[in-house]
């Protein structure tokens, strides 16, 4: 793990920092996680194999650039399964869907490719398991987020949403001795544990999931931001506003001591006024952000004197997920046919 850099003298607010004091701290890891990579490749492979159009229910991942790029290749994003014409292919996003959505697709005579992140699927299976054991399940997450909607749909009669520590007082359960908590995978680790501690204050026998629900990529990106946040006058997080894990990175940066932090989709969204009096800029990106957008931000900063880039490494990531089974099966058949031909 890279040690934290020595702080450089801060410029007076409102003045430009001297060029020899300008530098960038670049977080690692950042950008695509294994679940996002798998989902995006699934759409690309489906388009290659079946041709356009291929329908995708909701954004495949929460990133404007990725969605627009896939639309140009022939993907059509819809809000509801019923919008997909009968007999077509529909891909379910990385955030997962409730069982009722699978039923809708079956009724609509749609071929489905499930690109749900395996770590989200793990939470779904935990919800089903604890519901079958008749537990009250307290799902920590943000109301309306697609992942929360999908997980809640696995056991709606057993799941109560807890939207942060301030929501704990509103929780009611049938049996305080039979309660378990689960969480959305893209939350702030610190806020989630604060919520869990508050829940345990009310329910001392609260059961925890068998393994951490917050995904490895979310945690690693937050750790990297914490390491550089205390040294950065400004942190720029590349990501879309509907990306939960990207929004959390801004919060984590401010909590770690950054003087200022902002979320941008593209370098063009950076306000040059943010750089006034700034010597050190931290840069990172959410788990659904392609690296090309980070390079755009680095180029923007370099043009303004922030050419010195130091990487702050919090972890090494080597996790990869195989493609959805529907694609793997068809891809194998295609390869076999080509071999036999």
mmCIF file of C-alpha atoms in Angstrom:
data_model
loop_
_atom_site.group_PDB
_atom_site.id
_atom_site.type_symbol
_atom_site.label_atom_id
_atom_site.label_comp_id
_atom_site.label_asym_id
_atom_site.label_seq_id
_atom_site.Cartn_x
_atom_site.Cartn_y
_atom_site.Cartn_z
ATOM 1 C CA UNK A 1 0.000 0.000 0.000
ATOM 2 C CA UNK A 2 1.390 3.404 -0.958
ATOM 3 C CA UNK A 3 2.136 5.629 2.002
ATOM 4 C CA UNK A 4 0.317 8.913 2.285
ATOM 5 C CA UNK A 5 2.189 11.814 0.669
ATOM 6 C CA UNK A 6 3.510 14.720 2.681
ATOM 7 C CA UNK A 7 1.118 17.652 2.553
ATOM 8 C CA UNK A 8 2.084 20.611 0.393
ATOM 9 C CA UNK A 9 1.525 24.171 1.608
ATOM 10 C CA UNK A 10 -1.961 25.324 0.704
ATOM 11 C CA UNK A 11 -2.422 28.448 -1.340
ATOM 12 C CA UNK A 12 -4.502 31.288 -0.046
ATOM 13 C CA UNK A 13 -8.182 30.719 -0.962
ATOM 14 C CA UNK A 14 -9.090 32.728 -4.034
ATOM 15 C CA UNK A 15 -5.542 32.649 -5.393
ATOM 16 C CA UNK A 16 -4.004 30.149 -7.798
ATOM 17 C CA UNK A 17 -1.579 27.714 -6.215
ATOM 18 C CA UNK A 18 2.028 28.063 -7.448
ATOM 19 C CA UNK A 19 2.689 25.571 -10.267
ATOM 20 C CA UNK A 20 5.358 23.735 -8.265
ATOM 21 C CA UNK A 21 2.710 23.020 -5.614
ATOM 22 C CA UNK A 22 0.094 21.645 -7.992
ATOM 23 C CA UNK A 23 -0.336 17.897 -8.129
ATOM 24 C CA UNK A 24 -2.895 15.156 -8.551
ATOM 25 C CA UNK A 25 -3.488 12.167 -6.275
ATOM 26 C CA UNK A 26 -5.025 9.413 -8.401
ATOM 27 C CA UNK A 27 -6.938 6.737 -6.517
ATOM 28 C CA UNK A 28 -6.419 3.058 -7.208
ATOM 29 C CA UNK A 29 -8.494 1.047 -7.579
ATOM 30 C CA UNK A 30 -11.117 3.115 -9.372
ATOM 31 C CA UNK A 31 -13.590 2.699 -12.205
ATOM 32 C CA UNK A 32 -15.081 -0.545 -13.482
ATOM 33 C CA UNK A 33 -15.696 -3.334 -11.017
ATOM 34 C CA UNK A 34 -16.075 -6.954 -12.122
ATOM 35 C CA UNK A 35 -19.892 -6.806 -12.040
ATOM 36 C CA UNK A 36 -20.064 -3.711 -14.248
ATOM 37 C CA UNK A 37 -17.490 -5.108 -16.677
ATOM 38 C CA UNK A 38 -19.520 -8.309 -16.968
ATOM 39 C CA UNK A 39 -22.790 -6.445 -17.564
ATOM 40 C CA UNK A 40 -21.403 -4.128 -20.239
ATOM 41 C CA UNK A 41 -19.696 -6.994 -22.066
ATOM 42 C CA UNK A 42 -22.959 -8.967 -21.903
ATOM 43 C CA UNK A 43 -24.768 -6.232 -23.851
ATOM 44 C CA UNK A 44 -21.919 -5.941 -26.365
ATOM 45 C CA UNK A 45 -21.773 -9.711 -26.898
ATOM 46 C CA UNK A 46 -25.543 -9.939 -27.284
ATOM 47 C CA UNK A 47 -25.447 -7.224 -29.959
ATOM 48 C CA UNK A 48 -22.616 -9.020 -31.754
ATOM 49 C CA UNK A 49 -24.339 -12.395 -31.586
ATOM 50 C CA UNK A 50 -27.964 -11.510 -32.241
ATOM 51 C CA UNK A 51 -27.728 -8.117 -33.908
ATOM 52 C CA UNK A 52 -29.652 -4.964 -33.037
ATOM 53 C CA UNK A 53 -31.909 -4.224 -31.413
ATOM 54 C CA UNK A 54 -31.263 -5.763 -28.029
ATOM 55 C CA UNK A 55 -33.463 -4.402 -25.242
ATOM 56 C CA UNK A 56 -32.145 -3.607 -21.772
ATOM 57 C CA UNK A 57 -34.456 -3.113 -18.808
ATOM 58 C CA UNK A 58 -33.284 0.061 -17.071
ATOM 59 C CA UNK A 59 -29.735 1.357 -17.463
ATOM 60 C CA UNK A 60 -27.346 -1.595 -17.634
ATOM 61 C CA UNK A 61 -25.134 0.358 -15.204
ATOM 62 C CA UNK A 62 -25.549 3.865 -13.802
ATOM 63 C CA UNK A 63 -23.336 5.834 -16.168
ATOM 64 C CA UNK A 64 -24.435 8.251 -18.892
ATOM 65 C CA UNK A 65 -21.438 7.636 -21.161
ATOM 66 C CA UNK A 66 -21.816 3.839 -21.063
ATOM 67 C CA UNK A 67 -25.537 4.005 -21.795
ATOM 68 C CA UNK A 68 -25.088 6.412 -24.717
ATOM 69 C CA UNK A 69 -22.266 4.296 -26.166
ATOM 70 C CA UNK A 70 -24.381 1.132 -26.064
ATOM 71 C CA UNK A 71 -27.363 2.968 -27.556
ATOM 72 C CA UNK A 72 -25.207 3.911 -30.543
ATOM 73 C CA UNK A 73 -24.411 0.209 -31.007
ATOM 74 C CA UNK A 74 -28.095 -0.732 -31.053
ATOM 75 C CA UNK A 75 -29.145 -1.270 -27.433
ATOM 76 C CA UNK A 76 -32.595 0.055 -26.527
ATOM 77 C CA UNK A 77 -33.122 0.924 -22.861
ATOM 78 C CA UNK A 78 -36.644 0.614 -21.486
ATOM 79 C CA UNK A 79 -38.183 1.353 -18.098
ATOM 80 C CA UNK A 80 -40.539 -1.617 -17.984
ATOM 81 C CA UNK A 81 -40.492 -5.152 -19.377
ATOM 82 C CA UNK A 82 -43.867 -4.595 -21.081
ATOM 83 C CA UNK A 83 -42.198 -2.098 -23.425
ATOM 84 C CA UNK A 84 -40.210 -4.869 -25.122
ATOM 85 C CA UNK A 85 -41.970 -6.268 -28.231
ATOM 86 C CA UNK A 86 -42.902 -9.943 -28.028
ATOM 87 C CA UNK A 87 -40.252 -12.363 -29.188
ATOM 88 C CA UNK A 88 -37.286 -10.062 -28.530
ATOM 89 C CA UNK A 89 -34.284 -10.315 -26.205
ATOM 90 C CA UNK A 90 -34.235 -8.366 -22.948
ATOM 91 C CA UNK A 91 -31.206 -8.002 -20.699
ATOM 92 C CA UNK A 92 -31.613 -7.379 -16.980
ATOM 93 C CA UNK A 93 -29.226 -4.791 -15.552
ATOM 94 C CA UNK A 94 -26.368 -5.318 -13.102
ATOM 95 C CA UNK A 95 -28.583 -4.053 -10.261
ATOM 96 C CA UNK A 96 -30.870 -7.098 -10.381
ATOM 97 C CA UNK A 97 -34.622 -7.506 -10.655
ATOM 98 C CA UNK A 98 -37.411 -8.949 -8.548
ATOM 99 C CA UNK A 99 -38.915 -12.360 -9.408
ATOM 100 C CA UNK A 100 -42.029 -10.632 -10.768
ATOM 101 C CA UNK A 101 -39.905 -9.158 -13.580
ATOM 102 C CA UNK A 102 -38.834 -12.626 -14.696
ATOM 103 C CA UNK A 103 -42.509 -13.576 -14.737
ATOM 104 C CA UNK A 104 -43.331 -10.515 -16.850
ATOM 105 C CA UNK A 105 -40.680 -11.503 -19.372
ATOM 106 C CA UNK A 106 -42.050 -15.026 -19.555
ATOM 107 C CA UNK A 107 -45.570 -13.758 -20.181
ATOM 108 C CA UNK A 108 -44.239 -11.442 -22.884
ATOM 109 C CA UNK A 109 -42.481 -14.363 -24.600
ATOM 110 C CA UNK A 110 -39.123 -12.675 -24.236
ATOM 111 C CA UNK A 111 -35.706 -14.300 -24.270
ATOM 112 C CA UNK A 112 -33.801 -13.068 -21.223
ATOM 113 C CA UNK A 113 -30.158 -12.534 -20.368
ATOM 114 C CA UNK A 114 -29.624 -11.884 -16.664
ATOM 115 C CA UNK A 115 -26.639 -9.557 -16.182
ATOM 116 C CA UNK A 116 -27.261 -9.113 -12.442
ATOM 117 C CA UNK A 117 -23.968 -8.707 -10.572
ATOM 118 C CA UNK A 118 -23.196 -11.985 -8.759
ATOM 119 C CA UNK A 119 -22.677 -10.011 -5.530
ATOM 120 C CA UNK A 120 -26.224 -8.652 -5.813
ATOM 121 C CA UNK A 121 -27.472 -12.172 -6.528
ATOM 122 C CA UNK A 122 -25.794 -13.235 -3.280
ATOM 123 C CA UNK A 123 -27.901 -10.715 -1.349
ATOM 124 C CA UNK A 124 -31.049 -11.943 -3.150
ATOM 125 C CA UNK A 125 -30.291 -15.509 -2.077
ATOM 126 C CA UNK A 126 -29.709 -14.378 1.501
ATOM 127 C CA UNK A 127 -33.102 -12.636 1.479
ATOM 128 C CA UNK A 128 -34.833 -15.798 0.240
ATOM 129 C CA UNK A 129 -33.024 -17.962 2.786
ATOM 130 C CA UNK A 130 -33.906 -15.802 5.801
ATOM 131 C CA UNK A 131 -37.469 -15.330 4.600
ATOM 132 C CA UNK A 132 -37.838 -19.114 4.391
ATOM 133 C CA UNK A 133 -36.607 -19.264 7.992
ATOM 134 C CA UNK A 134 -39.266 -16.651 8.881
ATOM 135 C CA UNK A 135 -36.880 -13.872 9.891
ATOM 136 C CA UNK A 136 -37.741 -10.197 9.722
ATOM 137 C CA UNK A 137 -35.151 -8.808 7.289
ATOM 138 C CA UNK A 138 -33.951 -5.230 7.749
ATOM 139 C CA UNK A 139 -32.573 -4.138 4.374
ATOM 140 C CA UNK A 140 -30.230 -1.161 4.707
ATOM 141 C CA UNK A 141 -30.390 0.874 1.515
ATOM 142 C CA UNK A 142 -31.797 3.841 -0.352
ATOM 143 C CA UNK A 143 -35.492 3.886 -1.144
ATOM 144 C CA UNK A 144 -36.204 3.606 -4.859
ATOM 145 C CA UNK A 145 -32.746 2.364 -5.854
ATOM 146 C CA UNK A 146 -33.082 -0.428 -8.428
ATOM 147 C CA UNK A 147 -31.009 -2.827 -6.363
ATOM 148 C CA UNK A 148 -33.196 -2.286 -3.306
ATOM 149 C CA UNK A 149 -36.358 -2.754 -5.374
ATOM 150 C CA UNK A 150 -35.003 -6.039 -6.757
ATOM 151 C CA UNK A 151 -33.899 -7.410 -3.379
ATOM 152 C CA UNK A 152 -37.146 -6.366 -1.677
ATOM 153 C CA UNK A 153 -39.072 -8.202 -4.370
ATOM 154 C CA UNK A 154 -37.510 -11.495 -3.330
ATOM 155 C CA UNK A 155 -39.365 -11.483 -0.001
ATOM 156 C CA UNK A 156 -41.640 -8.425 0.227
ATOM 157 C CA UNK A 157 -43.576 -9.682 3.259
ATOM 158 C CA UNK A 158 -40.394 -10.150 5.286
ATOM 159 C CA UNK A 159 -38.291 -7.134 4.268
ATOM 160 C CA UNK A 160 -38.325 -3.678 5.852
ATOM 161 C CA UNK A 161 -36.190 -0.959 4.278
ATOM 162 C CA UNK A 162 -33.936 1.020 6.618
ATOM 163 C CA UNK A 163 -32.722 4.150 4.841
ATOM 164 C CA UNK A 164 -29.817 5.145 7.082
ATOM 165 C CA UNK A 165 -29.351 5.558 10.846
ATOM 166 C CA UNK A 166 -32.068 8.221 11.134
ATOM 167 C CA UNK A 167 -34.623 5.674 9.927
ATOM 168 C CA UNK A 168 -33.883 3.127 12.667
ATOM 169 C CA UNK A 169 -36.457 4.612 15.069
ATOM 170 C CA UNK A 170 -39.207 3.804 12.557
ATOM 171 C CA UNK A 171 -38.432 0.089 12.402
ATOM 172 C CA UNK A 172 -40.928 -2.420 13.762
ATOM 173 C CA UNK A 173 -40.452 -6.186 13.820
ATOM 174 C CA UNK A 174 -42.590 -9.149 14.853
ATOM 175 C CA UNK A 175 -39.981 -10.891 17.015
ATOM 176 C CA UNK A 176 -36.883 -9.013 18.275
ATOM 177 C CA UNK A 177 -35.161 -12.373 18.714
ATOM 178 C CA UNK A 178 -35.467 -13.242 15.020
ATOM 179 C CA UNK A 179 -34.127 -10.290 13.031
ATOM 180 C CA UNK A 180 -31.350 -10.123 10.433
ATOM 181 C CA UNK A 181 -29.868 -7.211 8.487
ATOM 182 C CA UNK A 182 -28.806 -7.161 4.843
ATOM 183 C CA UNK A 183 -27.625 -4.212 2.765
ATOM 184 C CA UNK A 184 -27.469 -2.667 -0.667
ATOM 185 C CA UNK A 185 -24.020 -3.449 -2.101
ATOM 186 C CA UNK A 186 -23.035 0.132 -2.992
ATOM 187 C CA UNK A 187 -23.417 1.965 0.315
ATOM 188 C CA UNK A 188 -20.934 3.868 2.427
ATOM 189 C CA UNK A 189 -19.278 1.316 4.696
ATOM 190 C CA UNK A 190 -19.129 3.770 7.607
ATOM 191 C CA UNK A 191 -22.766 4.858 7.351
ATOM 192 C CA UNK A 192 -23.914 1.245 6.999
ATOM 193 C CA UNK A 193 -22.097 0.220 10.173
ATOM 194 C CA UNK A 194 -23.510 3.272 11.936
ATOM 195 C CA UNK A 195 -26.974 2.054 10.927
ATOM 196 C CA UNK A 196 -26.165 -1.485 12.077
ATOM 197 C CA UNK A 197 -24.943 -0.198 15.457
ATOM 198 C CA UNK A 198 -28.174 1.776 15.888
ATOM 199 C CA UNK A 199 -30.221 -1.305 14.995
ATOM 200 C CA UNK A 200 -28.272 -3.411 17.493
ATOM 201 C CA UNK A 201 -29.081 -0.803 20.106
ATOM 202 C CA UNK A 202 -32.738 -1.701 19.593
ATOM 203 C CA UNK A 203 -32.274 -5.381 18.775
ATOM 204 C CA UNK A 204 -29.227 -6.788 20.623
ATOM 205 C CA UNK A 205 -29.677 -10.214 19.010
ATOM 206 C CA UNK A 206 -29.713 -8.803 15.481
ATOM 207 C CA UNK A 207 -28.150 -11.347 13.134
ATOM 208 C CA UNK A 208 -25.566 -10.278 10.557
ATOM 209 C CA UNK A 209 -25.303 -11.758 7.054
ATOM 210 C CA UNK A 210 -22.804 -14.620 6.711
ATOM 211 C CA UNK A 211 -20.489 -12.372 4.683
ATOM 212 C CA UNK A 212 -20.270 -8.648 4.018
ATOM 213 C CA UNK A 213 -22.969 -7.434 1.607
ATOM 214 C CA UNK A 214 -21.166 -4.234 0.565
ATOM 215 C CA UNK A 215 -19.147 -5.241 -2.474
ATOM 216 C CA UNK A 216 -15.364 -5.424 -2.474
ATOM 217 C CA UNK A 217 -15.087 -2.742 -5.186
ATOM 218 C CA UNK A 218 -17.215 -0.244 -3.273
ATOM 219 C CA UNK A 219 -15.128 -0.774 -0.149
ATOM 220 C CA UNK A 220 -11.782 -0.543 -1.965
ATOM 221 C CA UNK A 221 -12.739 2.685 -3.710
ATOM 222 C CA UNK A 222 -13.850 4.233 -0.432
ATOM 223 C CA UNK A 223 -10.604 3.207 1.293
ATOM 224 C CA UNK A 224 -8.537 4.813 -1.485
ATOM 225 C CA UNK A 225 -10.530 8.046 -1.221
ATOM 226 C CA UNK A 226 -10.072 8.102 2.555
ATOM 227 C CA UNK A 227 -6.312 7.793 2.100
ATOM 228 C CA UNK A 228 -6.061 10.747 -0.265
ATOM 229 C CA UNK A 229 -8.945 12.828 1.112
ATOM 230 C CA UNK A 230 -6.988 14.196 4.073
ATOM 231 C CA UNK A 231 -4.248 15.440 1.718
ATOM 232 C CA UNK A 232 -6.493 16.865 -1.017
ATOM 233 C CA UNK A 233 -7.815 20.412 -1.224
ATOM 234 C CA UNK A 234 -10.286 19.218 -3.844
ATOM 235 C CA UNK A 235 -11.522 15.735 -4.800
ATOM 236 C CA UNK A 236 -13.128 15.144 -8.185
ATOM 237 C CA UNK A 237 -15.203 11.978 -8.445
ATOM 238 C CA UNK A 238 -16.042 10.901 -11.984
ATOM 239 C CA UNK A 239 -19.493 9.329 -12.068
ATOM 240 C CA UNK A 240 -23.183 9.894 -12.708
ATOM 241 C CA UNK A 241 -25.576 11.396 -10.173
ATOM 242 C CA UNK A 242 -27.763 8.256 -10.158
ATOM 243 C CA UNK A 243 -24.757 6.081 -9.270
ATOM 244 C CA UNK A 244 -25.026 5.339 -5.560
ATOM 245 C CA UNK A 245 -21.399 4.290 -5.133
ATOM 246 C CA UNK A 246 -20.167 7.435 -6.942
ATOM 247 C CA UNK A 247 -22.260 9.730 -4.740
ATOM 248 C CA UNK A 248 -20.905 7.921 -1.676
ATOM 249 C CA UNK A 249 -17.315 8.643 -2.797
ATOM 250 C CA UNK A 250 -18.000 12.386 -2.628
ATOM 251 C CA UNK A 251 -19.348 11.983 0.901
ATOM 252 C CA UNK A 252 -16.383 9.832 1.944
ATOM 253 C CA UNK A 253 -13.911 12.381 0.557
ATOM 254 C CA UNK A 254 -15.469 15.208 2.555
ATOM 255 C CA UNK A 255 -15.607 13.013 5.641
ATOM 256 C CA UNK A 256 -11.916 12.193 5.244
ATOM 257 C CA UNK A 257 -10.977 15.864 5.367
ATOM 258 C CA UNK A 258 -11.048 17.095 1.770
ATOM 259 C CA UNK A 259 -11.816 20.804 1.658
ATOM 260 C CA UNK A 260 -14.118 20.358 -1.323
ATOM 261 C CA UNK A 261 -15.430 17.478 -3.456
ATOM 262 C CA UNK A 262 -17.572 17.277 -6.577
ATOM 263 C CA UNK A 263 -19.168 14.654 -8.818
ATOM 264 C CA UNK A 264 -18.856 15.074 -12.597
ATOM 265 C CA UNK A 265 -19.753 12.911 -15.581
ATOM 266 C CA UNK A 266 -17.218 14.574 -17.867
ATOM 267 C CA UNK A 267 -14.224 16.885 -17.543
ATOM 268 C CA UNK A 268 -16.267 19.631 -19.218
ATOM 269 C CA UNK A 269 -18.442 19.804 -16.104
ATOM 270 C CA UNK A 270 -15.542 20.928 -13.901
ATOM 271 C CA UNK A 271 -15.926 24.520 -12.767
ATOM 272 C CA UNK A 272 -12.556 26.250 -13.004
ATOM 273 C CA UNK A 273 -13.458 28.207 -9.881
ATOM 274 C CA UNK A 274 -13.094 24.959 -7.920
ATOM 275 C CA UNK A 275 -9.344 25.105 -8.565
ATOM 276 C CA UNK A 276 -8.812 28.506 -6.947
ATOM 277 C CA UNK A 277 -6.346 28.130 -4.097
ATOM 278 C CA UNK A 278 -6.056 24.381 -4.738
ATOM 279 C CA UNK A 279 -2.652 22.725 -4.615
ATOM 280 C CA UNK A 280 -3.613 19.054 -4.468
ATOM 281 C CA UNK A 281 -6.490 17.517 -6.423
ATOM 282 C CA UNK A 282 -7.658 13.993 -5.704
ATOM 283 C CA UNK A 283 -9.212 12.093 -8.602
ATOM 284 C CA UNK A 284 -11.212 8.887 -8.539
ATOM 285 C CA UNK A 285 -14.184 7.309 -10.294
ATOM 286 C CA UNK A 286 -17.208 5.215 -9.442
ATOM 287 C CA UNK A 287 -17.473 1.504 -10.168
ATOM 288 C CA UNK A 288 -19.450 2.034 -13.400
ATOM 289 C CA UNK A 289 -17.089 4.577 -14.985
ATOM 290 C CA UNK A 290 -14.838 3.734 -17.968
ATOM 291 C CA UNK A 291 -11.232 4.876 -17.697
ATOM 292 C CA UNK A 292 -11.500 7.155 -20.746
ATOM 293 C CA UNK A 293 -13.531 9.608 -18.643
ATOM 294 C CA UNK A 294 -10.847 9.691 -15.940
ATOM 295 C CA UNK A 295 -8.204 10.424 -18.579
ATOM 296 C CA UNK A 296 -10.346 13.345 -19.720
ATOM 297 C CA UNK A 297 -10.241 14.807 -16.212
ATOM 298 C CA UNK A 298 -6.473 14.250 -15.925
ATOM 299 C CA UNK A 299 -5.947 15.994 -19.274
ATOM 300 C CA UNK A 300 -8.109 18.905 -18.131
ATOM 301 C CA UNK A 301 -6.055 19.257 -14.939
ATOM 302 C CA UNK A 302 -2.714 18.894 -16.758
ATOM 303 C CA UNK A 303 -3.656 21.780 -19.036
ATOM 304 C CA UNK A 304 -4.043 23.891 -15.892
ATOM 305 C CA UNK A 305 -0.695 23.005 -14.373
ATOM 306 C CA UNK A 306 -1.609 19.831 -12.488
ATOM 307 C CA UNK A 307 0.807 17.584 -14.379
ATOM 308 C CA UNK A 308 2.373 15.762 -11.423
ATOM 309 C CA UNK A 309 0.261 12.637 -10.836
ATOM 310 C CA UNK A 310 0.834 10.301 -7.891
ATOM 311 C CA UNK A 311 -1.140 7.057 -7.571
ATOM 312 C CA UNK A 312 -2.557 6.188 -4.153
ATOM 313 C CA UNK A 313 -3.066 2.419 -4.088
ATOM 314 C CA UNK A 314 -5.437 0.965 -1.505
ATOM 315 C CA UNK A 315 -5.811 -2.556 -2.902
ATOM 316 C CA UNK A 316 -5.118 -4.782 -5.881
ATOM 317 C CA UNK A 317 -8.168 -6.215 -7.642
ATOM 318 C CA UNK A 318 -8.105 -9.416 -9.678
ATOM 319 C CA UNK A 319 -11.737 -10.556 -9.445
ATOM 320 C CA UNK A 320 -13.523 -11.385 -12.700
ATOM 321 C CA UNK A 321 -16.978 -12.845 -13.288
ATOM 322 C CA UNK A 322 -17.953 -15.135 -16.154
ATOM 323 C CA UNK A 323 -20.586 -13.976 -18.638
ATOM 324 C CA UNK A 324 -24.270 -14.712 -17.949
ATOM 325 C CA UNK A 325 -24.998 -18.407 -18.540
ATOM 326 C CA UNK A 326 -27.397 -17.644 -21.405
ATOM 327 C CA UNK A 327 -24.602 -16.005 -23.390
ATOM 328 C CA UNK A 328 -22.016 -18.602 -22.437
ATOM 329 C CA UNK A 329 -24.283 -21.378 -23.660
ATOM 330 C CA UNK A 330 -24.994 -19.681 -26.979
ATOM 331 C CA UNK A 331 -21.393 -18.594 -27.445
ATOM 332 C CA UNK A 332 -20.222 -22.166 -26.977
ATOM 333 C CA UNK A 333 -22.759 -23.398 -29.528
ATOM 334 C CA UNK A 334 -21.618 -20.732 -31.968
ATOM 335 C CA UNK A 335 -17.970 -21.685 -31.480
ATOM 336 C CA UNK A 336 -18.760 -25.387 -31.910
ATOM 337 C CA UNK A 337 -20.722 -24.716 -35.106
ATOM 338 C CA UNK A 338 -17.835 -22.696 -36.490
ATOM 339 C CA UNK A 339 -15.410 -25.509 -35.676
ATOM 340 C CA UNK A 340 -17.603 -28.147 -37.280
ATOM 341 C CA UNK A 341 -18.057 -25.964 -40.367
#
